[in-house]
Coordinates of C-alpha atoms in Angstrom, one line a residue:
Chain P
X1 CA 0.4 0.6 0.3
X2 CA 0.7 3.8 0.6
X3 CA 1.8 3.4 4.2
X4 CA 0.3 6.5 5.1
X5 CA 0.8 6.9 9.0
X6 CA -0.1 9.4 11.8
X7 CA -0.7 8.7 15.0
X8 CA -3.4 7.1 16.6
X9 CA -5.1 9.6 18.6
X10 CA -3.4 13.1 20.7
X11 CA -4.9 15.0 23.5
X12 CA -4.7 18.5 23.7
X13 CA -6.3 21.5 26.3
X14 CA -8.5 23.8 25.3
X15 CA -6.7 27.2 23.6
X16 CA -3.6 25.3 23.5
X17 CA -1.5 24.9 19.2
X18 CA -1.8 20.4 18.6
X19 CA 0.3 19.6 15.0
X20 CA -0.8 16.5 14.3
X21 CA 1.7 14.4 11.4
X22 CA 1.4 12.2 8.8
X23 CA 4.4 11.0 6.4
X24 CA 3.3 8.6 3.0
X25 CA 5.2 7.0 0.4
X26 CA 6.0 9.4 -2.1
X27 CA 6.2 7.0 -5.1
X28 CA 3.0 8.4 -7.7
X29 CA 2.5 11.9 -5.5
X30 CA 0.1 14.1 -6.8
X31 CA -0.9 16.0 -3.7
X32 CA -2.5 15.9 -0.4
X33 CA -5.4 16.7 1.3
X34 CA -6.2 16.7 5.2
X35 CA -9.8 16.0 6.1
X36 CA -12.5 16.7 9.4
X37 CA -14.2 13.8 11.0
X38 CA -17.1 13.3 13.4
X39 CA -17.8 10.2 14.6
X40 CA -20.5 9.0 12.3
X41 CA -20.4 11.9 9.8
X42 CA -19.3 12.3 5.9
X43 CA -15.4 13.7 6.6
X44 CA -15.5 17.7 5.9
X45 CA -13.2 18.9 3.5
X46 CA -10.4 21.0 5.6
X47 CA -7.0 22.0 3.4
X48 CA -5.3 20.9 0.3
X49 CA -1.7 20.8 -0.7
X50 CA 0.5 19.3 -3.4
X51 CA 4.0 21.4 -3.6
X52 CA 6.2 22.8 -0.9
X53 CA 4.8 24.8 2.2
X54 CA 2.6 26.3 4.4
X55 CA -1.2 26.7 4.0
X56 CA -2.7 28.9 6.1
X57 CA -6.6 28.3 6.6
X58 CA -8.2 30.1 9.7
X59 CA -7.3 28.8 12.5
X60 CA -5.5 25.5 10.5
X61 CA -2.4 25.2 8.6
X62 CA -0.8 22.1 7.1
X63 CA 2.4 22.0 5.3
X64 CA 3.9 19.9 2.8
X65 CA 7.7 18.8 1.9
X66 CA 7.4 16.9 -0.7
X67 CA 10.7 15.3 -0.6
X68 CA 10.0 13.6 3.2
X69 CA 7.3 12.6 2.5
X70 CA 5.8 14.6 5.3
X71 CA 2.7 16.6 5.9
X72 CA 1.4 17.9 9.0
X73 CA -1.6 20.0 9.9
X74 CA -1.3 22.6 12.7
X75 CA -4.9 23.3 15.0
X76 CA -4.4 26.5 16.4
X77 CA -6.6 28.1 19.3
X78 CA -8.3 24.7 20.1
X79 CA -12.0 24.6 20.9
X80 CA -14.0 21.9 22.1
X81 CA -16.1 21.3 19.0
X82 CA -12.7 20.8 17.7
X83 CA -12.1 17.1 18.9
X84 CA -12.7 14.3 16.0
X85 CA -10.3 12.5 14.0
X86 CA -8.5 14.1 11.6
X87 CA -7.4 11.9 8.1
X88 CA -4.8 12.5 6.5
X89 CA -5.7 11.5 2.4
X90 CA -3.3 11.3 -0.6
X91 CA -3.5 11.1 -4.2
X92 CA -1.4 8.9 -6.6
X93 CA -0.8 9.6 -10.1
X94 CA -3.9 10.3 -12.3
X95 CA -7.8 9.6 -11.6
X96 CA -8.5 11.3 -8.2
X97 CA -9.2 8.6 -5.3
X98 CA -8.1 9.1 -2.4
X99 CA -5.3 6.9 0.1
X100 CA -5.8 7.6 3.4
X101 CA -4.4 6.8 6.3
X102 CA -6.3 6.1 9.5
X103 CA -7.5 9.0 11.0
X104 CA -5.6 9.7 14.3
X105 CA -8.2 11.0 17.4
X106 CA -7.8 13.9 18.8
X107 CA -9.2 15.0 22.5
X108 CA -9.5 19.0 23.9
X109 CA -9.8 18.8 26.8
X110 CA -10.7 22.1 29.4
Chain B
X1 CA -25.1 25.7 -0.8
X2 CA -26.1 22.6 -3.3
X3 CA -24.4 18.9 -1.4
X4 CA -23.5 15.4 -2.2
X5 CA -26.9 13.3 -1.7
X6 CA -27.3 9.8 -0.5
X7 CA -29.7 7.4 0.1
X8 CA -31.6 6.1 2.0
X9 CA -28.8 7.7 5.1
X10 CA -29.8 4.0 7.3
X11 CA -30.3 0.8 6.1
X12 CA -30.7 -2.9 7.7
X13 CA -30.7 -6.0 5.5
X14 CA -30.3 -9.3 6.5
X15 CA -27.9 -11.8 4.9
X16 CA -28.1 -12.6 2.1
X17 CA -30.1 -10.1 1.1
X18 CA -29.2 -7.7 -2.0
X19 CA -29.3 -3.5 -1.5
X20 CA -29.1 -0.4 -3.0
X21 CA -27.6 2.8 -1.9
X22 CA -27.6 5.8 -4.4
X23 CA -25.8 8.5 -4.9
X24 CA -26.4 12.4 -6.3
X25 CA -23.0 13.8 -6.5
X26 CA -23.2 18.4 -6.8
X27 CA -24.2 20.0 -10.2
X28 CA -22.5 19.2 -12.4
X29 CA -19.7 17.0 -10.6
X30 CA -18.6 14.4 -13.6
X31 CA -16.3 12.1 -11.3
X32 CA -18.2 9.9 -8.2
X33 CA -15.8 7.5 -5.4
X34 CA -16.9 5.3 -3.4
X35 CA -16.0 4.9 -0.1
X36 CA -16.5 1.8 2.4
X37 CA -15.6 2.8 6.7
X38 CA -15.4 0.5 8.5
X39 CA -15.4 0.7 12.0
X40 CA -13.3 2.6 13.8
X41 CA -11.5 2.5 10.2
X42 CA -10.3 4.6 7.7
X43 CA -12.4 5.1 4.6
X44 CA -11.5 2.3 2.0
X45 CA -11.4 2.9 -1.8
X46 CA -14.0 1.0 -3.5
X47 CA -14.5 2.5 -7.2
X48 CA -14.6 5.6 -9.2
X49 CA -16.2 6.6 -12.1
X50 CA -15.9 9.9 -15.3
X51 CA -18.9 11.2 -17.2
X52 CA -20.7 7.4 -16.9
X53 CA -17.4 5.3 -17.1
X54 CA -15.0 3.5 -14.9
X55 CA -12.5 5.5 -14.1
X56 CA -10.9 3.6 -10.7
X57 CA -11.2 -0.4 -8.8
X58 CA -10.2 -0.8 -4.8
X59 CA -10.9 -2.9 -2.7
X60 CA -14.5 -4.1 -4.3
X61 CA -15.7 -7.2 -3.9
X62 CA -17.0 -9.1 -6.7
X63 CA -20.5 -9.1 -5.0
X64 CA -20.7 -5.5 -6.2
X65 CA -21.8 -4.0 -8.6
X66 CA -21.7 0.0 -9.4
X67 CA -22.9 2.1 -12.6
X68 CA -23.0 6.3 -13.2
X69 CA -26.0 7.3 -14.7
X70 CA -26.7 9.5 -17.9
X71 CA -27.7 12.1 -14.7
X72 CA -24.2 12.0 -13.4
X73 CA -26.1 10.0 -10.0
X74 CA -24.7 7.2 -9.6
X75 CA -26.2 3.1 -7.2
X76 CA -23.5 1.4 -5.6
X77 CA -25.6 -2.7 -5.5
X78 CA -24.7 -5.3 -3.0
X79 CA -25.6 -8.5 -3.9
X80 CA -25.0 -11.3 -1.3
X81 CA -25.0 -9.1 1.9
X82 CA -22.3 -10.8 4.2
X83 CA -22.1 -9.7 8.2
X84 CA -19.0 -8.2 7.3
X85 CA -20.1 -6.1 4.6
X86 CA -22.2 -3.0 8.2
X87 CA -20.3 -0.3 7.5
X88 CA -20.4 3.5 6.7
X89 CA -20.4 3.7 2.8
X90 CA -19.5 7.6 1.6
X91 CA -19.7 8.9 -1.9
X92 CA -17.9 11.7 -2.9
X93 CA -17.9 14.3 -5.9
X94 CA -15.6 16.2 -7.8
X95 CA -15.6 18.1 -11.2
X96 CA -12.9 16.3 -12.8
X97 CA -10.8 13.5 -13.4
X98 CA -7.3 12.6 -13.5
X99 CA -6.3 13.8 -10.0
X100 CA -6.2 17.8 -11.1
X101 CA -4.7 20.4 -9.1
X102 CA -7.5 21.7 -6.9
X103 CA -9.6 18.7 -7.3
X104 CA -11.4 18.1 -4.0
X105 CA -13.6 15.7 -2.9
X106 CA -17.3 16.2 -1.2
X107 CA -18.8 13.7 0.8
X108 CA -21.9 13.3 1.1
X109 CA -23.3 12.7 4.4
X110 CA -23.0 9.0 4.0
X111 CA -25.2 5.5 4.3
X112 CA -24.9 3.3 7.7
X113 CA -25.6 0.1 6.3
X114 CA -25.7 -2.6 8.5
X115 CA -26.6 -6.7 8.2
X116 CA -27.9 -9.0 10.5

């Protein structure tokens, strides 16, 4: 497979910053997506990276290093509602299908 | 704004029965993807269609088939259901195939299939 790896779970405090890492196989890489998913609900789009560097969108930022096969999602000013699973997904070659990592379950504590 | 619509939202079937899941993509999206997500697992790609033709195939069992119709909606047909088929089935649509830059997949709310 494409060996997309991310931590299984993380815990952080309300108001803090958390970084969720993702590593992936680089061969055939086309782009990397981050999705947020609450239990039983559909994944919702957070960010997309295809070039090296940082993409910022409000409280969420995502970074990509294509040579290292590495990305992270940075969440600032954490809120209780940010407790969810965060999925790293990679698009390989052409076709547009997404290969998902196993997801990182983030728990935000008061 | 219109989103991806899936029906039904919930479905309960017995073993060896058949089920049909429907997906209505966002207007002007010509690509549809089907994913299966088991309890506590990540979504697994099943199959995709572009302009009514199958464009890619993943870990879809032979008992399942799918198609995309002239109005771009898609149906996933599942036969000889097994207990292990119990999962959330998501449909996603995007405006173009070929994995071009910025092609975000928009997900429907999913169909929760329970096989008893």
